[in-house]
PDB file of C-alpha atoms in Angstrom:
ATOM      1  CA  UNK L   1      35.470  12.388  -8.921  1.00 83.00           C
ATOM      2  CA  UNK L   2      37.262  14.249  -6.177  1.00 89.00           C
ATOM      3  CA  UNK L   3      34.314  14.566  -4.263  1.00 94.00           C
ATOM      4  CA  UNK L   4      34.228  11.910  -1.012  1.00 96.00           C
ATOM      5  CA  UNK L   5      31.252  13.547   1.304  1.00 97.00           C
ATOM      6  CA  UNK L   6      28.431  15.109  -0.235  1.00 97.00           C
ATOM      7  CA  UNK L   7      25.682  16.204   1.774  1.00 97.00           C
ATOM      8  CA  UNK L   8      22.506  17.511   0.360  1.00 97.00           C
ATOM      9  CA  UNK L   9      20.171  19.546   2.874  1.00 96.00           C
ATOM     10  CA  UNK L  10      16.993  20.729   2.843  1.00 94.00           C
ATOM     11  CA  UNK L  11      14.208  20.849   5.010  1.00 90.00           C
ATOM     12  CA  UNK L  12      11.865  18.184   5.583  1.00 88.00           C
ATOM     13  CA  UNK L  13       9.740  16.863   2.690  1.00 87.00           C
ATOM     14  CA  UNK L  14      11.774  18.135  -0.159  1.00 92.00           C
ATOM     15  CA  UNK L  15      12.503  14.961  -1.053  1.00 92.00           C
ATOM     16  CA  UNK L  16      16.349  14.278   0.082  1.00 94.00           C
ATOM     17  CA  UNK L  17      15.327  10.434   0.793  1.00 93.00           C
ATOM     18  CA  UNK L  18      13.840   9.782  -2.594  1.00 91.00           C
ATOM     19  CA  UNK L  19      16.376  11.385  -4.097  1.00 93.00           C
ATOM     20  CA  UNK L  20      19.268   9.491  -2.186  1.00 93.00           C
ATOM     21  CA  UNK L  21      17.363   6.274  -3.700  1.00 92.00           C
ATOM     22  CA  UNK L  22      16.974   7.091  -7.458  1.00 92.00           C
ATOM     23  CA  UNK L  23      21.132   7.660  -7.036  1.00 91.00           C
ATOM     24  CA  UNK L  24      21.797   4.554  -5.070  1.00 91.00           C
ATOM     25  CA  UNK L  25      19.907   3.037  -7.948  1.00 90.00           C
ATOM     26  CA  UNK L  26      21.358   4.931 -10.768  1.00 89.00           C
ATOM     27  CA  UNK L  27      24.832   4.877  -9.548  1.00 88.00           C
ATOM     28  CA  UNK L  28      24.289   0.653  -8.603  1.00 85.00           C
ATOM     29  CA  UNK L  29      23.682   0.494 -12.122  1.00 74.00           C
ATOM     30  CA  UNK L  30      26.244   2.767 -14.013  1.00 62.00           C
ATOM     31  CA  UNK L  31      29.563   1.617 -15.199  1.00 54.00           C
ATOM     32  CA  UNK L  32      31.376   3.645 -17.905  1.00 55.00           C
ATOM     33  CA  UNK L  33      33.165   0.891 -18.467  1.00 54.00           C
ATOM     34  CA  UNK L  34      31.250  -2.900 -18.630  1.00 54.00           C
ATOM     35  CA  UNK L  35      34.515  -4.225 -17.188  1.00 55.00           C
ATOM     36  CA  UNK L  36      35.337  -1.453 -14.773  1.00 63.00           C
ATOM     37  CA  UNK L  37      32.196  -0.120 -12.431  1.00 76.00           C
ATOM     38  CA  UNK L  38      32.282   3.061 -10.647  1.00 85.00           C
ATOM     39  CA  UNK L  39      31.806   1.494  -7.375  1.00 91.00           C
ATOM     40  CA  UNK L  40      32.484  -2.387  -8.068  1.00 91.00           C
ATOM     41  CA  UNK L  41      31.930  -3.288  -3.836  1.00 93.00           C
ATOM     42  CA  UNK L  42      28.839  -1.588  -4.273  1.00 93.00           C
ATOM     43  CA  UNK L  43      26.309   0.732  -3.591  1.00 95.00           C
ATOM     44  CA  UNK L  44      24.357   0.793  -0.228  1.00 95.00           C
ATOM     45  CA  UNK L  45      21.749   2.912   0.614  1.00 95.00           C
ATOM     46  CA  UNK L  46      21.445   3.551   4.872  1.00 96.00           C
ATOM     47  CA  UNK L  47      18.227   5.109   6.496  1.00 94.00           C
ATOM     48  CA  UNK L  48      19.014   5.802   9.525  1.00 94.00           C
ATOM     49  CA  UNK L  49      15.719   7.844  11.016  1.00 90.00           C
ATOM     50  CA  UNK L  50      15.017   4.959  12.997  1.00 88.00           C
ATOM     51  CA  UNK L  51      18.371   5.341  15.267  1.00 90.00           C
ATOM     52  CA  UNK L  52      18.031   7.310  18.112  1.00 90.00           C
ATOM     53  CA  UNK L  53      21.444   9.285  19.907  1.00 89.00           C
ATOM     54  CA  UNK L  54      23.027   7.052  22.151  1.00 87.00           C
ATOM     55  CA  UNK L  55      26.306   7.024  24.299  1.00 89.00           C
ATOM     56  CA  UNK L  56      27.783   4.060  22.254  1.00 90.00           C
ATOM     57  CA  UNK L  57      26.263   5.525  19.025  1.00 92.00           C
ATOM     58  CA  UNK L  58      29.750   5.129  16.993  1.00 92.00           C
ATOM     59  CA  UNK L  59      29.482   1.176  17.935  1.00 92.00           C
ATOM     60  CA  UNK L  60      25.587   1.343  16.774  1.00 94.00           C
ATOM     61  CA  UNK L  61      26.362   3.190  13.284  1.00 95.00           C
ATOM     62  CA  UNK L  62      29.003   0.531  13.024  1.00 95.00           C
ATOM     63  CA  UNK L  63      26.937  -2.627  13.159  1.00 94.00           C
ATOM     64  CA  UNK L  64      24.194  -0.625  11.352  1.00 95.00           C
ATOM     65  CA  UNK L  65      26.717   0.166   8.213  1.00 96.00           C
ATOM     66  CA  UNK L  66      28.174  -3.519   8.860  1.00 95.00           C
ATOM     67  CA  UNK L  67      24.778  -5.220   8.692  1.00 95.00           C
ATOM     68  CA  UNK L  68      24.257  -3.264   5.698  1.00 95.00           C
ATOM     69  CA  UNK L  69      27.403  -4.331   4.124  1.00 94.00           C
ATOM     70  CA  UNK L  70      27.771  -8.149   4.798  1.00 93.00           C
ATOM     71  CA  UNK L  71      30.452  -7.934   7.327  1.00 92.00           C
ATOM     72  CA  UNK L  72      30.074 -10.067  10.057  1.00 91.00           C
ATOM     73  CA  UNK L  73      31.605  -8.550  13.495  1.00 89.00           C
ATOM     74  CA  UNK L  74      33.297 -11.011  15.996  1.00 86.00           C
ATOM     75  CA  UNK L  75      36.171 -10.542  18.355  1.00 83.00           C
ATOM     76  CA  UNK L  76      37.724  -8.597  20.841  1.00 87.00           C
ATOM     77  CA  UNK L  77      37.681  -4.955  18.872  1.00 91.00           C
ATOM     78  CA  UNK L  78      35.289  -2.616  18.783  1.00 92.00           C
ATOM     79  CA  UNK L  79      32.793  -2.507  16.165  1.00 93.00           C
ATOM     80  CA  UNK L  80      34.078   0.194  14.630  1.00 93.00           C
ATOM     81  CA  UNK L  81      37.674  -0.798  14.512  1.00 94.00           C
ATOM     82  CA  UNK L  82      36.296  -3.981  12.676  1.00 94.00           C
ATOM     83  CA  UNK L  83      34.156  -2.146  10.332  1.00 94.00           C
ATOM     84  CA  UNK L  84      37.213   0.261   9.745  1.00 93.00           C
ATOM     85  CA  UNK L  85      39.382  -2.367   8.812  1.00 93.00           C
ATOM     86  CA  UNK L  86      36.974  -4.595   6.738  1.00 93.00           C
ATOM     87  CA  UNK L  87      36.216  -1.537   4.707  1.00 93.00           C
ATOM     88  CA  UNK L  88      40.047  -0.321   4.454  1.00 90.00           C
ATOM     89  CA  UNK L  89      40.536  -1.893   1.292  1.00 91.00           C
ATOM     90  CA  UNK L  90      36.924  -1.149  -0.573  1.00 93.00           C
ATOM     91  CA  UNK L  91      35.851   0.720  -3.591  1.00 94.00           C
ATOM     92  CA  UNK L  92      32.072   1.744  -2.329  1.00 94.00           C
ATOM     93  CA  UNK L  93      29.557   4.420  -1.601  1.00 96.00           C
ATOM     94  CA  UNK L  94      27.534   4.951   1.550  1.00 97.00           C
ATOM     95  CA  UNK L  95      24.543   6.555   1.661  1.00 97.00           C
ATOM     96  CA  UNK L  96      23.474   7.698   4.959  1.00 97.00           C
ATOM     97  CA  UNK L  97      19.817   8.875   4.884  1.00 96.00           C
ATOM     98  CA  UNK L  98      18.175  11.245   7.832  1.00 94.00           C
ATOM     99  CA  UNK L  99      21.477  11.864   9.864  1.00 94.00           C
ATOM    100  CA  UNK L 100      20.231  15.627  11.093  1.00 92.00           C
ATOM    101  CA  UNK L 101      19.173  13.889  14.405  1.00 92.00           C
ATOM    102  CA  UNK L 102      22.733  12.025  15.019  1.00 93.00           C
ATOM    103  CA  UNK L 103      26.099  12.970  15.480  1.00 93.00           C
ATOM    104  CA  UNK L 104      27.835  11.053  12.710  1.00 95.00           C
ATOM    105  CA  UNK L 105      31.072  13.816  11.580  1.00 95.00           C
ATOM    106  CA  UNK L 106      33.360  11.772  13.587  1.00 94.00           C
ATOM    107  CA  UNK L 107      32.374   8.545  12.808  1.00 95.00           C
ATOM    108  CA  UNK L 108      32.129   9.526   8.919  1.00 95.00           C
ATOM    109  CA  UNK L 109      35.821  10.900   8.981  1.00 94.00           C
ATOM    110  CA  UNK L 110      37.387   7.719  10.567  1.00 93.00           C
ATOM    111  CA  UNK L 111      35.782   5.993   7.220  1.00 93.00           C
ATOM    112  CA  UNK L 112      36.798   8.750   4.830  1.00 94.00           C
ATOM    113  CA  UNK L 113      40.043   8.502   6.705  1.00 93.00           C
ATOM    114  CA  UNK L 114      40.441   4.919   7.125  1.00 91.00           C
ATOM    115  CA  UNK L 115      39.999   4.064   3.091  1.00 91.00           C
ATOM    116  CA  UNK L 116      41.192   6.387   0.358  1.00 91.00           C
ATOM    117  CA  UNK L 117      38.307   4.213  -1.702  1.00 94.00           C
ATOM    118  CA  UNK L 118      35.102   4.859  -0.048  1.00 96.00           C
ATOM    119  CA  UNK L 119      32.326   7.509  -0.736  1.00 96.00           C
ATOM    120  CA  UNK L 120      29.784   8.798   1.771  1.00 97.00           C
ATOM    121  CA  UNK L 121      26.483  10.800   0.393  1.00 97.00           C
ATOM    122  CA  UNK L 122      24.104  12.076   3.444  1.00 97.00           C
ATOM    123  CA  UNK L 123      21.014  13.299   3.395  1.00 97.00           C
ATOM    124  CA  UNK L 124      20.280  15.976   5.953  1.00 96.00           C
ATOM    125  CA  UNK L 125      18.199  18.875   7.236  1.00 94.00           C
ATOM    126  CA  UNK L 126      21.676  20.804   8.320  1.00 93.00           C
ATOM    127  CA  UNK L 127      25.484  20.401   7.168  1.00 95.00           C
ATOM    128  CA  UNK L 128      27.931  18.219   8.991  1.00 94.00           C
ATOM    129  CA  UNK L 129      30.041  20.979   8.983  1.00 92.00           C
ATOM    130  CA  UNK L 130      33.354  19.379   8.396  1.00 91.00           C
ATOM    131  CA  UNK L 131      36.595  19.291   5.938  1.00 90.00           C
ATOM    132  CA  UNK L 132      36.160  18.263   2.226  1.00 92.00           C
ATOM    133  CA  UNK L 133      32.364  18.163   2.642  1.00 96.00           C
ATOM    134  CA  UNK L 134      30.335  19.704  -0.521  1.00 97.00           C
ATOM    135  CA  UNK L 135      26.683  20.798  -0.456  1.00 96.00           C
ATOM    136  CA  UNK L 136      23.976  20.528  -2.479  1.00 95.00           C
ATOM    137  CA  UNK L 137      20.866  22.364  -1.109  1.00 95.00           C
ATOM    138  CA  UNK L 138      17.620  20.734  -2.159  1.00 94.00           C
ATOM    139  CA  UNK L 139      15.169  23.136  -2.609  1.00 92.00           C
ATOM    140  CA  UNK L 140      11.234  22.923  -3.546  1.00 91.00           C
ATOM    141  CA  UNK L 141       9.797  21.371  -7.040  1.00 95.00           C
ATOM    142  CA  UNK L 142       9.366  24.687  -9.508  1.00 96.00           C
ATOM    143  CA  UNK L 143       6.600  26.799  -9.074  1.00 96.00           C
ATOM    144  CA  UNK L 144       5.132  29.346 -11.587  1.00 94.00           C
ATOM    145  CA  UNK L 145       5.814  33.045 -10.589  1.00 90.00           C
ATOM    146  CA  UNK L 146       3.605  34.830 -13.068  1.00 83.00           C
ATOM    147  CA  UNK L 147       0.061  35.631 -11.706  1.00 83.00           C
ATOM    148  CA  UNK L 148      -2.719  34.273 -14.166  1.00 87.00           C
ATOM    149  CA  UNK L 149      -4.915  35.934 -16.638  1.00 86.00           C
ATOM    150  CA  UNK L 150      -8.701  36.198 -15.578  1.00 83.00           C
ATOM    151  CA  UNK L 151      -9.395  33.938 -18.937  1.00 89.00           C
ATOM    152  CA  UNK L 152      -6.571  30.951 -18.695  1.00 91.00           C
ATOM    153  CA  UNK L 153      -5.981  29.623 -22.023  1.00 92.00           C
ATOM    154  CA  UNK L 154      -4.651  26.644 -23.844  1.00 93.00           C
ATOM    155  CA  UNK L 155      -1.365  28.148 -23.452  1.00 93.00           C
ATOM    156  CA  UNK L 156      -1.612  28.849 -20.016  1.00 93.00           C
ATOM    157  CA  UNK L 157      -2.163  25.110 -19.268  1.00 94.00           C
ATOM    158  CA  UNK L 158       0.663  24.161 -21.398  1.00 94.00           C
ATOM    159  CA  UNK L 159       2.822  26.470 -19.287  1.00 94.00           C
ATOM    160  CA  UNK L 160       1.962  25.685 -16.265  1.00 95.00           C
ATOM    161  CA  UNK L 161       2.549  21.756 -17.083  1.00 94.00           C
ATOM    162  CA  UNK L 162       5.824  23.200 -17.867  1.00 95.00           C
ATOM    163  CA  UNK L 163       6.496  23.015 -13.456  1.00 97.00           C
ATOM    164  CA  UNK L 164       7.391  19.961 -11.501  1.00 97.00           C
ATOM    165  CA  UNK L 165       5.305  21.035  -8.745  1.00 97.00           C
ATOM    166  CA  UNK L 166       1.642  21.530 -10.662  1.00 97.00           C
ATOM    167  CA  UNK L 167       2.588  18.058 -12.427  1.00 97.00           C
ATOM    168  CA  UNK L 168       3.272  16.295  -9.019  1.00 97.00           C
ATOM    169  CA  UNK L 169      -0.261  18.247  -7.567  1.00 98.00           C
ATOM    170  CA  UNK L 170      -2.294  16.747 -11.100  1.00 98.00           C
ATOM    171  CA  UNK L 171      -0.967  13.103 -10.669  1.00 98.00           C
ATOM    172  CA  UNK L 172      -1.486  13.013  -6.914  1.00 97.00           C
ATOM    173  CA  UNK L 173      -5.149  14.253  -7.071  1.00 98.00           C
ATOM    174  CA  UNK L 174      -5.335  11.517 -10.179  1.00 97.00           C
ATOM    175  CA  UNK L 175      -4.159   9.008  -8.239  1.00 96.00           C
ATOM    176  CA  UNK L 176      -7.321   9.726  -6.012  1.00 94.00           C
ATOM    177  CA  UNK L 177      -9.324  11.069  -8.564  1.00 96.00           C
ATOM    178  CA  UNK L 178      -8.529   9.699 -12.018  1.00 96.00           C
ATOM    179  CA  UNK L 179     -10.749  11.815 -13.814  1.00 96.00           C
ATOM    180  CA  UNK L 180      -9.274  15.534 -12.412  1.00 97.00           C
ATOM    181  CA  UNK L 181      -7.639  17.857 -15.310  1.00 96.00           C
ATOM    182  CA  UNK L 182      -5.514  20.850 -15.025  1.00 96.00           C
ATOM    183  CA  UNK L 183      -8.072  23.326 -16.667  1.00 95.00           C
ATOM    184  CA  UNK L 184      -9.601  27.039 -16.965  1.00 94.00           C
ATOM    185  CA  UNK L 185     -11.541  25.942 -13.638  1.00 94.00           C
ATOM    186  CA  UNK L 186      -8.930  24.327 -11.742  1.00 96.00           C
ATOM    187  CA  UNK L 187      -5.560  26.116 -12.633  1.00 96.00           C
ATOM    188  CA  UNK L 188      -5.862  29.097 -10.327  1.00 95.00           C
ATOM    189  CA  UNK L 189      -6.293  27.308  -6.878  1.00 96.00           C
ATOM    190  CA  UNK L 190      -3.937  24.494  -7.916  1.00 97.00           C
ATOM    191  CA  UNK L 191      -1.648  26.955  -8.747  1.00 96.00           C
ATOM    192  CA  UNK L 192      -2.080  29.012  -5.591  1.00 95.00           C
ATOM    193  CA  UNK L 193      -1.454  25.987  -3.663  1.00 96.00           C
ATOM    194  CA  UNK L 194       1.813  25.032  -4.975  1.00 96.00           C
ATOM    195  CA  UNK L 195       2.579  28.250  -4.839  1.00 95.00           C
ATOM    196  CA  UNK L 196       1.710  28.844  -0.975  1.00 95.00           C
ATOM    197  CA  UNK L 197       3.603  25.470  -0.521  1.00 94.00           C
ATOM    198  CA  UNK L 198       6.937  26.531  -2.058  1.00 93.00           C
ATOM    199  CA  UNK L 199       6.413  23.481  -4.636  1.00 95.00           C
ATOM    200  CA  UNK L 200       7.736  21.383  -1.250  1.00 94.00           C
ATOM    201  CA  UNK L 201       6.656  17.709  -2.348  1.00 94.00           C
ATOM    202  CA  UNK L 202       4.844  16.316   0.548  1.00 92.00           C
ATOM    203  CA  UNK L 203       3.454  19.644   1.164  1.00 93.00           C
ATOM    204  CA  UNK L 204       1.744  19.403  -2.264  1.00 95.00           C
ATOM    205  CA  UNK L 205       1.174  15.501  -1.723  1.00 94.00           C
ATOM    206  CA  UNK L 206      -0.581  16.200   1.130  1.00 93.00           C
ATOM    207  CA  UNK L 207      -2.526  18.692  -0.282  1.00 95.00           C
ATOM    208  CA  UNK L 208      -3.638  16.372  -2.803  1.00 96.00           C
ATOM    209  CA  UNK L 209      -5.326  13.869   0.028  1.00 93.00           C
ATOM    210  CA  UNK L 210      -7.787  16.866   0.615  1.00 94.00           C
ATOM    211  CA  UNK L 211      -9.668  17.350  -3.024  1.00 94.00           C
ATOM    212  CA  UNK L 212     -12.248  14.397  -2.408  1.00 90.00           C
ATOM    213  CA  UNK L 213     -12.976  16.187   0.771  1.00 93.00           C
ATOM    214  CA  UNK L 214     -13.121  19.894  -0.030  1.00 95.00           C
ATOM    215  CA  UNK L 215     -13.109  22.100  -2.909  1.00 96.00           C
ATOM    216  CA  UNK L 216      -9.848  23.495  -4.231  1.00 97.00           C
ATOM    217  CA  UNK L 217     -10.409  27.030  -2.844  1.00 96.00           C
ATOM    218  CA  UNK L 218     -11.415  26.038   0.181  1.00 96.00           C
ATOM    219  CA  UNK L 219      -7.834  23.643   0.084  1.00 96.00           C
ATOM    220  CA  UNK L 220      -5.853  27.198  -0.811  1.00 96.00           C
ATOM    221  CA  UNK L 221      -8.193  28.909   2.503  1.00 96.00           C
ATOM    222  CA  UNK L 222      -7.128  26.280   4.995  1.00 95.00           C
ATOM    223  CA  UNK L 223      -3.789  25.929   3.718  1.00 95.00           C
ATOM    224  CA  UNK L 224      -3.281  30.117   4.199  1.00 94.00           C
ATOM    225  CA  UNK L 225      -4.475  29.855   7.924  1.00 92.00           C
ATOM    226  CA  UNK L 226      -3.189  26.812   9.002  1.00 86.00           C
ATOM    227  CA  UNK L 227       0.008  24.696   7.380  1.00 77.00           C
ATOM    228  CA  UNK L 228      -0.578  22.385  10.504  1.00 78.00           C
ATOM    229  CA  UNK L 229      -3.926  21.597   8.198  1.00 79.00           C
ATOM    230  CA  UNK L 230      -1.844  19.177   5.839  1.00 81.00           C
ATOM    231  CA  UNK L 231      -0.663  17.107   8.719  1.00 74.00           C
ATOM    232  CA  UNK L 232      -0.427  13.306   7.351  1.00 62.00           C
ATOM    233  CA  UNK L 233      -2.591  11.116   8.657  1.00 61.00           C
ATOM    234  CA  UNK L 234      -1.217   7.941   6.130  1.00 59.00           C
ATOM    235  CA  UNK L 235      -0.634   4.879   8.560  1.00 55.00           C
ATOM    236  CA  UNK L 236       2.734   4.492   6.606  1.00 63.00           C
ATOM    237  CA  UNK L 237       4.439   7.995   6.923  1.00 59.00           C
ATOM    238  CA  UNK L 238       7.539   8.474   8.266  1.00 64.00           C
ATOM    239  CA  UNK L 239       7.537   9.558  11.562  1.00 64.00           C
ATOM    240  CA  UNK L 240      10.433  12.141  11.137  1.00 58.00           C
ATOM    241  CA  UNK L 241       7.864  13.751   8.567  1.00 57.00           C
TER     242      UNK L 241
END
């Protein structure tokens, strides 16, 4: 509750985005109280990866955040002396996705500053680096450490389901290949690939693209003498990514 400005790092591909968007919707639809929400002006998730730095880039993040937000800008102030005031009086949270690229600080502590009520969460690959922000520091899905018998049994599969990043491998490949199964064959090279990855999510998502192509150990080879091998070639990815 005392928190205003959150920012969670990490470096690209962890997954800061998606998880900015599971807590937009989560916190959009939590209310310990039916008849008092948490945030009861709303919830409003902002990507900005598409802005690029700009002399008048306080005015742009203002008509971006106003856009976002309803308000309609018209008069003689500045954009962000309308925004300010519009938002002086609201209970809401702002999330600001992709912001490593722009210098937002200043324009985040006139809104922090401006209303006692409003919350900012960014996503980022570095801190802002200012007063009252807290951190959280995304790091990769989890990755098995132990080093796997010659004969991998029953058990071994069972603990190696046990980490997010051989799960997210299985259902990507699946989602390619329906009919691929973690087993005896398979649960070495998958596992050296997550592994060689740092259980990064599109790392291992990209990885995943590759197994109607080559075979897993060959995957694990290229991966060990090139990363620049897993480079997306999906028409819709990001192109901060």
């Amino acid at each position: 509750p005392a928190c205003r400005l959150l920012t969670v790092t990490g470096m690209g591909g962890v997954g800061k985005s998606r998880l900015a968007l599971r807590t937009a919707h989560l916190l959009a639809g939590y209310s310990g109280n039916a008849q008092t929400p948490q945030f009861p002006d709303g919830v409003y998730y902002i990507p900005l990866a598409a802005l690029e730095p700009h002399p008048q880039l306080e005015h742009l993040l203002a008509t971006t955040v106003a856009a976002a937000l309803g308000i309609s800008l018209a008069g003689a102030a500045t954009p962000t002396t309308q925004l300010l005031t519009a938002m002086s009086e609201k209970v809401l949270l702002l999330i600001l996705d992709n912001c490593e690229h722009l210098p937002v600080a200043a324009f985040i502590n006139q809104l922090l500053q401006q209303s006692q009520t409003v919350k900012v969460l960014v996503t980022s690959r570095a801190r802002l680096n200012v007063r009252g922000e807290q951190l959280i520091r995304l790091a990769g899905l989890t990755i098995p450490t132990a080093t796997l018998p010659a004969q991998v049994t029953n058990d071994d599969l069972w603990r190696l389901n046990d980490h997010s990043a051989i799960r997210l491998f299985v259902q990507s490949v699946q989602a390619i290949l329906p009919d691929f199964t973690l087993d005896a064959t398979t649960a070495a090279p998958v596992t050296q690939i997550c592994q060689l990855l740092h259980g990064l999510p599109l790392g291992i998502e990209l990885a995943a693209t590759w197994v109607h192509l080559l075979p897993l150990p060959e995957i694990v080879q290229e991966i060990r003498q090139n990363l620049y091998f897993l480079a997306s070639t999906q028409l819709d990815a990001p192109a901060h990514q």
